[in-house]
mmCIF file of C-alpha atoms in Angstrom:
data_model
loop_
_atom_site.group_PDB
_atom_site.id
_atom_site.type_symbol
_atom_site.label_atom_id
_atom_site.label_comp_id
_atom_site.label_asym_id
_atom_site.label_seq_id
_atom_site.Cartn_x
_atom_site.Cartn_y
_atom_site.Cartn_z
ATOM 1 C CA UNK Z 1022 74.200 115.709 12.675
ATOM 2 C CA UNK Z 1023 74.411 113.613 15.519
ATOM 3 C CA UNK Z 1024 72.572 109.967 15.884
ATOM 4 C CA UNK Z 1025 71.543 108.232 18.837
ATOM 5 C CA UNK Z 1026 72.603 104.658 17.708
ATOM 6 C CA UNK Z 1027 76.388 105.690 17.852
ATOM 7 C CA UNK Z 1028 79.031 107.990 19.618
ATOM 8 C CA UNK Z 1029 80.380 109.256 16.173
ATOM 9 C CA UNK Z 1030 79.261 112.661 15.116
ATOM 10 C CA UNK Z 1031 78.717 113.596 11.387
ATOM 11 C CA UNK Z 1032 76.280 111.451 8.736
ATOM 12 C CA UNK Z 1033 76.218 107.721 8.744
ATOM 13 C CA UNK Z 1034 74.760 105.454 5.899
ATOM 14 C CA UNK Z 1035 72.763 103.492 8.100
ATOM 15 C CA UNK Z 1036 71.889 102.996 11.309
ATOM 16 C CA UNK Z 1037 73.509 100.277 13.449
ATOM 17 C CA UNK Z 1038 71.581 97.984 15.697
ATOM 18 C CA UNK Z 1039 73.635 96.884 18.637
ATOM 19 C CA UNK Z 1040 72.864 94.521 21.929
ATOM 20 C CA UNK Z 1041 70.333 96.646 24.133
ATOM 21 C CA UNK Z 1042 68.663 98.312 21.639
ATOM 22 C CA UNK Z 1043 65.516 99.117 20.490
ATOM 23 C CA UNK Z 1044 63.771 100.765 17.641
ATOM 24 C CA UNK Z 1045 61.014 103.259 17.528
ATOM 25 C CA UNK Z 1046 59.106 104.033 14.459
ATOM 26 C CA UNK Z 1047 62.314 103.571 12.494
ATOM 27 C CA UNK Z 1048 65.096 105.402 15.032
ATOM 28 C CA UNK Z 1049 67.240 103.185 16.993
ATOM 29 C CA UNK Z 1050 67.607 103.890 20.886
ATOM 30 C CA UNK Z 1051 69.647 102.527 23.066
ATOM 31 C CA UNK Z 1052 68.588 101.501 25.787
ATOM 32 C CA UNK Z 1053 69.362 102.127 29.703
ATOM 33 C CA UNK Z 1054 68.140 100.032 32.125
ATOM 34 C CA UNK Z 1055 69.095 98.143 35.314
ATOM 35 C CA UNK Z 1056 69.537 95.020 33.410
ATOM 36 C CA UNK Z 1057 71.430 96.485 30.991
ATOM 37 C CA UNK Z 1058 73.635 97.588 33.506
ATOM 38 C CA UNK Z 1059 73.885 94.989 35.283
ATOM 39 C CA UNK Z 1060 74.981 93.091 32.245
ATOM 40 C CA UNK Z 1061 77.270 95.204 31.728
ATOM 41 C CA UNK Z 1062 78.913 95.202 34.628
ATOM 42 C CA UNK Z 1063 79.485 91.469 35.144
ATOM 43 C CA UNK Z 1064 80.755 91.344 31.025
ATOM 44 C CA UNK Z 1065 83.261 93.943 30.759
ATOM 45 C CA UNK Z 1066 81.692 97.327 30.894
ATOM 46 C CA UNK Z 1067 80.223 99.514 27.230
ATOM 47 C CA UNK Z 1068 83.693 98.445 25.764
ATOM 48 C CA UNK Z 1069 82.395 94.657 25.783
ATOM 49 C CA UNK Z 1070 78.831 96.167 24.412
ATOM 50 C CA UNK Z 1071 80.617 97.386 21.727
ATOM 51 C CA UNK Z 1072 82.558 94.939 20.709
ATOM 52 C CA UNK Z 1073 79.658 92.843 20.503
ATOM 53 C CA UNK Z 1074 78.158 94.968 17.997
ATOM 54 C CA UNK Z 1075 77.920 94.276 14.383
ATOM 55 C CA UNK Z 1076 78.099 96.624 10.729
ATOM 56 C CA UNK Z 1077 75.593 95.388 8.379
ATOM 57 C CA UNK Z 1078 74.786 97.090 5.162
ATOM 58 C CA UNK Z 1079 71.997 98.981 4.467
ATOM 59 C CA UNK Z 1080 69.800 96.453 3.219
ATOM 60 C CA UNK Z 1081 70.683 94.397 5.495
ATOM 61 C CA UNK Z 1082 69.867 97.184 8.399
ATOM 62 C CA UNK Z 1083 66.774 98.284 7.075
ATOM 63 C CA UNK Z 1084 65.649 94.572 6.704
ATOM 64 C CA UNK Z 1085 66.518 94.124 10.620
ATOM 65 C CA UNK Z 1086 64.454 97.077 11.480
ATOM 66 C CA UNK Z 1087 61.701 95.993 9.908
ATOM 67 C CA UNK Z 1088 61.451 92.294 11.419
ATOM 68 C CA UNK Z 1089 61.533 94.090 14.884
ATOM 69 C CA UNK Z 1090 58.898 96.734 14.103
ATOM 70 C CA UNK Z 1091 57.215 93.588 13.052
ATOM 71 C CA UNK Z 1092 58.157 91.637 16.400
ATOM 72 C CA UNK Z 1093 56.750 94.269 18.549
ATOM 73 C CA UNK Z 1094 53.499 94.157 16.517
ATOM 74 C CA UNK Z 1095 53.484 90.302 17.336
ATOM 75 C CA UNK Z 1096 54.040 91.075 21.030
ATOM 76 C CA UNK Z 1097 51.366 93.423 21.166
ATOM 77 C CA UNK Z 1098 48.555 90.931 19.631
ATOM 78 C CA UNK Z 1099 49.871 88.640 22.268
ATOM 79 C CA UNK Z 1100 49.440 90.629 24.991
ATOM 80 C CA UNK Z 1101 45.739 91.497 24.021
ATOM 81 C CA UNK Z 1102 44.818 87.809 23.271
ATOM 82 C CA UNK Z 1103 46.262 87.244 27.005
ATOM 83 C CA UNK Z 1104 43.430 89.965 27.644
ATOM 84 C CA UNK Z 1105 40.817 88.504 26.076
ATOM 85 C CA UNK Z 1106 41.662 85.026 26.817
ATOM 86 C CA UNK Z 1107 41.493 86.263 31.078
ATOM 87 C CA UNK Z 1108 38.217 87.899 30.045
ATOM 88 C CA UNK Z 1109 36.975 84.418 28.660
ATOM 89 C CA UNK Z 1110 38.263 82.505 31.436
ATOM 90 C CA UNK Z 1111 36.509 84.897 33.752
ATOM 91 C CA UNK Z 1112 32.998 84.648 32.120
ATOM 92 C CA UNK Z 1113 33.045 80.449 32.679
ATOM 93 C CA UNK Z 1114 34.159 80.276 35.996
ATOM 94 C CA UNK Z 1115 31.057 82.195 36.612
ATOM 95 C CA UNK Z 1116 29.409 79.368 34.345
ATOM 96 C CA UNK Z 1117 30.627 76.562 35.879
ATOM 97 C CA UNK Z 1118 30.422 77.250 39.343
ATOM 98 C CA UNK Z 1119 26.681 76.357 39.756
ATOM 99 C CA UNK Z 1120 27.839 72.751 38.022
ATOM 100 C CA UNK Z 1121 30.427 72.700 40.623
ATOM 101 C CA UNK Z 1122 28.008 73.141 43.449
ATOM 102 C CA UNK Z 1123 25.573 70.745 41.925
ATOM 103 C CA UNK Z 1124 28.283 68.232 41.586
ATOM 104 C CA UNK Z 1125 29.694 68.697 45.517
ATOM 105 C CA UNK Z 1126 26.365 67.844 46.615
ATOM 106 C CA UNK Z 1127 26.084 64.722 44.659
ATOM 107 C CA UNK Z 1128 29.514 64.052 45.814
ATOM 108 C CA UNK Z 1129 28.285 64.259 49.789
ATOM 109 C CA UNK Z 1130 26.135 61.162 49.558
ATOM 110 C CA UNK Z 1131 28.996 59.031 48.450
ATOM 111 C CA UNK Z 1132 31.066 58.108 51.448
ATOM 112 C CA UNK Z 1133 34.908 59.058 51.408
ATOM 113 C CA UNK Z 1134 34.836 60.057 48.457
ATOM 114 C CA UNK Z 1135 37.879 62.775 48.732
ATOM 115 C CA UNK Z 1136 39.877 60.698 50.927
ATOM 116 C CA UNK Z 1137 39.429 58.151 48.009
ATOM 117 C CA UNK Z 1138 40.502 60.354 45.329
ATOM 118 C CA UNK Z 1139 43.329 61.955 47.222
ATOM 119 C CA UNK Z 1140 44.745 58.506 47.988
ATOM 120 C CA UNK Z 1141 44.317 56.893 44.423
ATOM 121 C CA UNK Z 1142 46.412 60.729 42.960
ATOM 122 C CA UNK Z 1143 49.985 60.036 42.635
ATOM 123 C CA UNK Z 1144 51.039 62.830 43.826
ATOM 124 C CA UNK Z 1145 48.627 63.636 46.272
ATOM 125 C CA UNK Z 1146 49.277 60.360 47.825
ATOM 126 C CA UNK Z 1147 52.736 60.395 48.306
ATOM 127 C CA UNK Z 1148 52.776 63.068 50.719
ATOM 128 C CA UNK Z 1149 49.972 61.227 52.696
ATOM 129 C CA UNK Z 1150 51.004 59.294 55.771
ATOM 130 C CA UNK Z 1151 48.821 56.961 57.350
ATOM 131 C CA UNK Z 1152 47.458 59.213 60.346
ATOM 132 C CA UNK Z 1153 46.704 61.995 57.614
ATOM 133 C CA UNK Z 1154 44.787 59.460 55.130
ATOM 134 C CA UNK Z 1155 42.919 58.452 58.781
ATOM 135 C CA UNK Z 1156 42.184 62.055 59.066
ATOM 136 C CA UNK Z 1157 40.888 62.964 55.869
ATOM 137 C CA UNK Z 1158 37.742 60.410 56.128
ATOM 138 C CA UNK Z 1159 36.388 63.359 57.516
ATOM 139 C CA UNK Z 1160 36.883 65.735 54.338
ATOM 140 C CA UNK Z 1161 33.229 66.329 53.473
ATOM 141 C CA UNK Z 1162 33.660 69.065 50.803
ATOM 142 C CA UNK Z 1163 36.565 70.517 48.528
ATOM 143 C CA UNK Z 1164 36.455 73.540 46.448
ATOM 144 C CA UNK Z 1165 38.656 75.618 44.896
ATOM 145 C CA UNK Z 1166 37.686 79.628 44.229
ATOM 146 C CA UNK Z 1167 39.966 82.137 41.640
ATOM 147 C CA UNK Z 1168 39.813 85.311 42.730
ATOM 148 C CA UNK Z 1169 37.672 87.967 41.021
ATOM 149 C CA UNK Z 1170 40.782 89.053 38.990
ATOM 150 C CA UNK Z 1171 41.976 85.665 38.468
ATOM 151 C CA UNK Z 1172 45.891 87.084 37.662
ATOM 152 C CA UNK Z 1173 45.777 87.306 41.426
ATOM 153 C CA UNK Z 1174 45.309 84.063 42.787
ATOM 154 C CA UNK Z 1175 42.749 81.464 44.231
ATOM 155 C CA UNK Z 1176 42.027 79.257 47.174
ATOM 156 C CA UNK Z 1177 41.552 75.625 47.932
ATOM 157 C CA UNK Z 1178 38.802 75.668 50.515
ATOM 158 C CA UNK Z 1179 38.519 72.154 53.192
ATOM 159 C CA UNK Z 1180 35.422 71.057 54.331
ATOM 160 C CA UNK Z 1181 35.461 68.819 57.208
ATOM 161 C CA UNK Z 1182 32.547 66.664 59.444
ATOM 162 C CA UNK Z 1183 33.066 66.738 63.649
ATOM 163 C CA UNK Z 1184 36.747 65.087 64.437
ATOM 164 C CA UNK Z 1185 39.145 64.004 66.758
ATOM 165 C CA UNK Z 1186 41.796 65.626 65.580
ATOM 166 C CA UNK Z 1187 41.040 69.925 65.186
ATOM 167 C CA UNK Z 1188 37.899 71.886 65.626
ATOM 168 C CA UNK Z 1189 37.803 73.780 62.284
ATOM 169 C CA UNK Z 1190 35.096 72.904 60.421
ATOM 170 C CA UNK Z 1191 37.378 74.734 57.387
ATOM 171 C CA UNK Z 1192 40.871 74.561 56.268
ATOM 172 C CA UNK Z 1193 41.676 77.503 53.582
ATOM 173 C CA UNK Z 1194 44.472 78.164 52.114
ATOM 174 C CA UNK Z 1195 45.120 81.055 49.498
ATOM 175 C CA UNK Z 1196 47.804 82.067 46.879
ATOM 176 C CA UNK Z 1197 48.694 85.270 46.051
ATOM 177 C CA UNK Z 1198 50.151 85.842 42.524
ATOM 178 C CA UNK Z 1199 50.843 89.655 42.899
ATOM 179 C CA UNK Z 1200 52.417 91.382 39.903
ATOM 180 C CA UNK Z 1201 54.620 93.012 41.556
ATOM 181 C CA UNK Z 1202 56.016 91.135 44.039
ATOM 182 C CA UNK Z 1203 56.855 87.223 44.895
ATOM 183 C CA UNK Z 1204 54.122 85.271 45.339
ATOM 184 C CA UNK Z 1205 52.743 84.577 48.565
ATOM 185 C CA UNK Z 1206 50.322 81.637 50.841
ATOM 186 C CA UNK Z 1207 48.558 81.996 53.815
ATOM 187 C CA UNK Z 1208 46.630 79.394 55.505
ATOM 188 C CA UNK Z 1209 43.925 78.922 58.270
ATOM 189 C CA UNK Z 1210 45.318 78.155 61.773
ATOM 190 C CA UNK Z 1211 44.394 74.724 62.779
ATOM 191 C CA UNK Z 1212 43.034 74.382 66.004
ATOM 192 C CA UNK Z 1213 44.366 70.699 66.872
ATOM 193 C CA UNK Z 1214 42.858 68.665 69.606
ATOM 194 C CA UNK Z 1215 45.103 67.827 72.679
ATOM 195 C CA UNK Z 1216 47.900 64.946 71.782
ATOM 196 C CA UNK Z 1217 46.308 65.243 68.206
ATOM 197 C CA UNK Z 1218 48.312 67.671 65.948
ATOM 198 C CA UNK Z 1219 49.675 65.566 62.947
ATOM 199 C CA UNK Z 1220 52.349 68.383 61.458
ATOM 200 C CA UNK Z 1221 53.898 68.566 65.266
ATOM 201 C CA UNK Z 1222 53.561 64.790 65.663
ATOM 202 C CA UNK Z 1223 55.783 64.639 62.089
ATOM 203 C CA UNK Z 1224 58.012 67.703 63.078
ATOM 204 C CA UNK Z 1225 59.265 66.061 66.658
ATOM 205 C CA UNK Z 1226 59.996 63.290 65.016
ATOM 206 C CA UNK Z 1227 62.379 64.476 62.831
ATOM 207 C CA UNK Z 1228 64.101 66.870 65.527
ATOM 208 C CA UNK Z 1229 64.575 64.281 67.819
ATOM 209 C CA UNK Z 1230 66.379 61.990 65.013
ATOM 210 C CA UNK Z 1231 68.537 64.808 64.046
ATOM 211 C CA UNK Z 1232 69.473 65.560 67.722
ATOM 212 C CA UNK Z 1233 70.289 61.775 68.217
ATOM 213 C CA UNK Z 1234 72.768 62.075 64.738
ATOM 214 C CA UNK Z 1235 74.166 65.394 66.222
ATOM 215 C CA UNK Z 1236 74.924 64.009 69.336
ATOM 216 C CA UNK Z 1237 76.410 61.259 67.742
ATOM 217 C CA UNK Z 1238 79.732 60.483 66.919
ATOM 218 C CA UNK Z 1239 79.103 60.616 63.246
ATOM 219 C CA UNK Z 1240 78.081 64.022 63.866
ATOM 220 C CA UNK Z 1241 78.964 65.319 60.453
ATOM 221 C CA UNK Z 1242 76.723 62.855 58.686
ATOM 222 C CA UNK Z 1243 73.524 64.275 56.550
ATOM 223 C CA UNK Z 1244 70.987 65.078 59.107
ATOM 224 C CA UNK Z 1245 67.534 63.367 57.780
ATOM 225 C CA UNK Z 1246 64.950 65.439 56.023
ATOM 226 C CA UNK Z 1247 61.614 63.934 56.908
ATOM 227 C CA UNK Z 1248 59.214 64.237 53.876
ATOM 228 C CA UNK Z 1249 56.462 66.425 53.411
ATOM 229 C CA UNK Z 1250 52.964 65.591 54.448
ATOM 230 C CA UNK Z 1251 49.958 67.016 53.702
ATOM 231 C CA UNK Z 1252 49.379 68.820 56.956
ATOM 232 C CA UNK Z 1253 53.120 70.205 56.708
ATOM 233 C CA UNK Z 1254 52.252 71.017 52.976
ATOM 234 C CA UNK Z 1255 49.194 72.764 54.460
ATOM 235 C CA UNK Z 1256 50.713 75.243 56.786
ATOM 236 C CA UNK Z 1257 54.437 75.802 55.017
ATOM 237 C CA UNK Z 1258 54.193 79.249 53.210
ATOM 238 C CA UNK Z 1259 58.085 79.071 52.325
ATOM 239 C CA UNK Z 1260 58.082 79.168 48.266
ATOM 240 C CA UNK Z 1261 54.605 79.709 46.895
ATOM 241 C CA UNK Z 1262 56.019 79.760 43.615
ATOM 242 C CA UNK Z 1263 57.304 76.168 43.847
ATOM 243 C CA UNK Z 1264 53.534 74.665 45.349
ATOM 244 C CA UNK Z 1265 53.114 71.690 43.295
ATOM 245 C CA UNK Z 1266 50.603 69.985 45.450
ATOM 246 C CA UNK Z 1267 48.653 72.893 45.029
ATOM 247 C CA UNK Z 1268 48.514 73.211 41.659
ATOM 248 C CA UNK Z 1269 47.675 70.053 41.230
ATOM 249 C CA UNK Z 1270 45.049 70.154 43.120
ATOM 250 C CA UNK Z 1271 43.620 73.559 40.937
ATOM 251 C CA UNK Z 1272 44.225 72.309 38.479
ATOM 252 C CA UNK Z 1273 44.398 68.422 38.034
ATOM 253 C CA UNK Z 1274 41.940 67.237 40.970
ATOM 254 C CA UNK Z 1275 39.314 69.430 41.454
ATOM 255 C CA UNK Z 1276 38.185 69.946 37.498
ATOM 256 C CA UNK Z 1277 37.693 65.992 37.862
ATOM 257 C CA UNK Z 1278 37.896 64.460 40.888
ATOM 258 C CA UNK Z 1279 35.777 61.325 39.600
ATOM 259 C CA UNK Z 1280 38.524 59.952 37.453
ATOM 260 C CA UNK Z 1281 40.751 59.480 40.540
ATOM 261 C CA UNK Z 1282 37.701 57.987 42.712
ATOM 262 C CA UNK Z 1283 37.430 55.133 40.105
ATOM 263 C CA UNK Z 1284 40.882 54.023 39.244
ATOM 264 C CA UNK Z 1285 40.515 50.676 40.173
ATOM 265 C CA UNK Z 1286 37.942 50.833 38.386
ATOM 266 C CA UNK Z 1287 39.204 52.024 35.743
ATOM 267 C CA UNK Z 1288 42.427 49.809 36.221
ATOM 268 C CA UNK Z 1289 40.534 46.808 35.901
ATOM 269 C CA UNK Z 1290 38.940 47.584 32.537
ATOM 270 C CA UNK Z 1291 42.102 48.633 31.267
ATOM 271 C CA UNK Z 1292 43.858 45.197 31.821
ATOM 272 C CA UNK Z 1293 45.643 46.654 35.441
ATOM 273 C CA UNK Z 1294 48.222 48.621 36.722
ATOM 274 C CA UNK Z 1295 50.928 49.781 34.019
ATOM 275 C CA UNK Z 1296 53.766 49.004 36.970
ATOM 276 C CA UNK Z 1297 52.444 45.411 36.498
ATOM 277 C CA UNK Z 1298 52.738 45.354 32.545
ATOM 278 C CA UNK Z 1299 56.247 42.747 33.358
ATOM 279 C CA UNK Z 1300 53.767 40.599 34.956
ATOM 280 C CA UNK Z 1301 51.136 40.781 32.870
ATOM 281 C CA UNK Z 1302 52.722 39.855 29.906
ATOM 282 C CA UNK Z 1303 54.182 36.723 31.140
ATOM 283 C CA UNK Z 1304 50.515 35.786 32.471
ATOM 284 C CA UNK Z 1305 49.407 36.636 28.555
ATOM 285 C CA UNK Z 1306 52.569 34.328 27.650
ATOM 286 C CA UNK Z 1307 51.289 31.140 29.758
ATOM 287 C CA UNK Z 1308 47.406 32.115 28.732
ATOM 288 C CA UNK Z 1309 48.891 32.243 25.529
ATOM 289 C CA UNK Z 1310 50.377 27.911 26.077
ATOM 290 C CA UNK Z 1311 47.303 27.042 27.964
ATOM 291 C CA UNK Z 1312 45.173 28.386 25.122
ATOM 292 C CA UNK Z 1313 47.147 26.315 22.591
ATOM 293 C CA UNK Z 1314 46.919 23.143 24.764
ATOM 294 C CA UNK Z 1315 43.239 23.402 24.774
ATOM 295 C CA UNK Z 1316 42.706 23.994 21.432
ATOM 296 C CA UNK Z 1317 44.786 21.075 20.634
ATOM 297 C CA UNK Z 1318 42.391 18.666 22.868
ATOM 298 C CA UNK Z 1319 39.252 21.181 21.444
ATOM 299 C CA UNK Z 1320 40.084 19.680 17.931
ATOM 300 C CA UNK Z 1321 39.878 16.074 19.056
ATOM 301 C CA UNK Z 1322 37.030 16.432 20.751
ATOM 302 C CA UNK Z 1323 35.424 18.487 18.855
ATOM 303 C CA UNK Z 1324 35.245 15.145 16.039
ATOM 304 C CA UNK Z 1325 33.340 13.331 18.307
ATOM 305 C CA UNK Z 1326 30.931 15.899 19.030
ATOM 306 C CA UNK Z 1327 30.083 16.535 15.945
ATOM 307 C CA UNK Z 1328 29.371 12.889 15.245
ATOM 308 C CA UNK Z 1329 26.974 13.180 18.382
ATOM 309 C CA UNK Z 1330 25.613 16.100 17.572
ATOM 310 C CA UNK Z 1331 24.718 14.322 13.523
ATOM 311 C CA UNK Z 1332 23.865 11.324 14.929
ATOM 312 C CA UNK Z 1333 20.771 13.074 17.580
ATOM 313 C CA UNK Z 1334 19.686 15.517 14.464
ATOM 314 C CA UNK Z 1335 19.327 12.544 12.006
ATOM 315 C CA UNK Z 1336 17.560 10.504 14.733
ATOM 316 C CA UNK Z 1337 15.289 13.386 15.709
ATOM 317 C CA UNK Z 1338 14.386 14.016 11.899
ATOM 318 C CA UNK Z 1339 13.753 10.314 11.006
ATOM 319 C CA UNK Z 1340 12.380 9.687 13.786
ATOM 320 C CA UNK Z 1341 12.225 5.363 14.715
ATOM 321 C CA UNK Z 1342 13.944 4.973 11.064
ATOM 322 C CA UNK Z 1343 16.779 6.970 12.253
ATOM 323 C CA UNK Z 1344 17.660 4.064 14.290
ATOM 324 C CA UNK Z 1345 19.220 2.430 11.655
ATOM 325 C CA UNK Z 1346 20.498 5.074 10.514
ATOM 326 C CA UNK Z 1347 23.879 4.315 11.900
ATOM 327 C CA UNK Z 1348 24.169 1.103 11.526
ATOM 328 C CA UNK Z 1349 23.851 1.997 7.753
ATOM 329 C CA UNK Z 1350 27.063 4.354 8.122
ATOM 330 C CA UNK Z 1351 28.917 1.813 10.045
ATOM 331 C CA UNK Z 1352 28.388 -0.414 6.662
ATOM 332 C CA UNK Z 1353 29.296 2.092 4.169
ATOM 333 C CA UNK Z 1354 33.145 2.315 5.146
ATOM 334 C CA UNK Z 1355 32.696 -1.819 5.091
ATOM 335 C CA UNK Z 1356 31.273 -1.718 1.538
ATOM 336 C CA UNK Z 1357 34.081 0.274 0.334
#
């Protein structure tokens, strides 16, 4: 009797799990694929594999058997709740969507409104130079569209009002998650205006310093790396996988762009900026002196009015009599 968990012919007492393999309704198979293979290769060959396997006893075995028939029944409920969780996902982008138009046109009769929430982002603003942020007072409109099969990918669609600087009314640009392959980007060619393209502007810059440091002497020194803007963002396609900006924007700006229009706002009723927390403390520090100085002179004063104060009710109750009224005090302390 031969078994397909070990090179050994003849009756075993138990079948032997060993790296690479799987089991099947209670039969262990070893398994050959690339991977496999590959990690082979780079450890040592089978003779490594089987060094790295291990003799349990049959309890033991049977136990381990069990927890992975188990494990595969766990990885099958997870793979339908992905399912159903895609199906669920599906069903309230179709319910939100009129929300998200109705809220884009509420959003058009507020003035910069993007170009506000795009600069007040972290993230989104660091990759915003000042010719871009001039630029983007004309974003009218964002949106951002997953695909019918949402696995797939989405786009981020532009909007933009009559400028000086390109002649597209709309800037897309759209991710491709394919299952089989890398993913991809493609974007809309911008049609800039003469003497007004902002990613070429950004670009010859940074050639022209880095053929002044080649040129140099010093030659061999780190040639600068310009940072990213959001035009170069906009039309790089290099590593979709690695788009940051444009998650962000999926997912962190466009479910609620308000937030980021009102932080000041919001800055201010939260006591400021939590970069300034140094300062405001030691402003809470010398609120927290001045406070104690004036309620120092507060209790002194307060004495005196409070004599005032008892000395206008008793002469508004008595009314001429109260007039004396004072004079009788003033006697009292001279009595005793």
């Amino acid at each position: 009797m031969s078994s397909t968990a070990t090179t050994n012919s003849g009756p075993t007492p138990s079948k032997k799990l060993k790296t690479g393999d799987e089991v099947d309704n209670g039969e262990v198979k070893t398994t050959n694929n690339n991977n496999n293979a590959n990690r082979l290769d780079s450890s040592g060959g089978a003779d490594s594999l089987e060094d790295e396997s291990r003799d349990y006893d049959p309890e033991t075995q049977k136990t381990l058997e069990e927890i992975d028939a188990t494990q595969n029944e766990i990885d099958s409920l997870n793979e339908k709740a992905s399912e159903e969780i895609l199906k669920v996902e599906q069903k309230y982008n179709k319910l939100r969507k009129p929300f998200f138009e109705k809220r884009n046109e509420l959003i058009a009769k507020i003035p910069n409104f993007w170009v506000t929430a795009f600069v007040n982002h972290p993230q989104i603003s660091a990759i915003l130079d000042e010719d871009e942020e001039e630029c983007l007072h004309f974003l009218s409109k964002l949106e951002v569209e997953e695909f019918e099969d949402i696995k797939s990918g989405y786009r981020i669609k532009f909007y933009f009002d009559e400028n000086p600087y390109f002649e597209n009314d709309l800037l897309e640009k759209e991710f491709h998650l394919g299952a089989g392959g890398d993913p991809a980007s493609k974007s809309t060619q911008i049609k800039w205006r003469e003497g007004s393209d902002l990613s070429k502007r950004l670009q010859d810059q940074q050639n022209a310093y880095n053929k002044n440091e080649s040129d140099s002497k010093t030659s061999r020194k780190r040639q600068l790396e310009f940072p990213r803007t959001f035009f170069t963002w906009f039309t790089d396609h290099g590593d979709a996988s690695a788009d940051d900006i444009a998650e962000v924007i999926k997912d962190d700006m466009w479910p609620n762009p308000l937030q980021y229009f009102l932080v000041p706002d919001i800055e201010v009723e939260n006591g400021g900026l939590d970069g300034e927390d140094g300062e405001s403390d030691e402003d809470e520090d010398e609120n927290d002196e001045s406070v104690v100085v004036v309620e120092e002179e507060d209790d002194d004063g307060a004495d005196d009015e409070e004599d005032v104060d008892d000395e206008e009710l008793y002469e508004g109750e008595d009314g001429d009599e109260g007039e004396g009224g004072p004079d009788d005090e003033d006697d009292d302390p001279e009595g005793e």
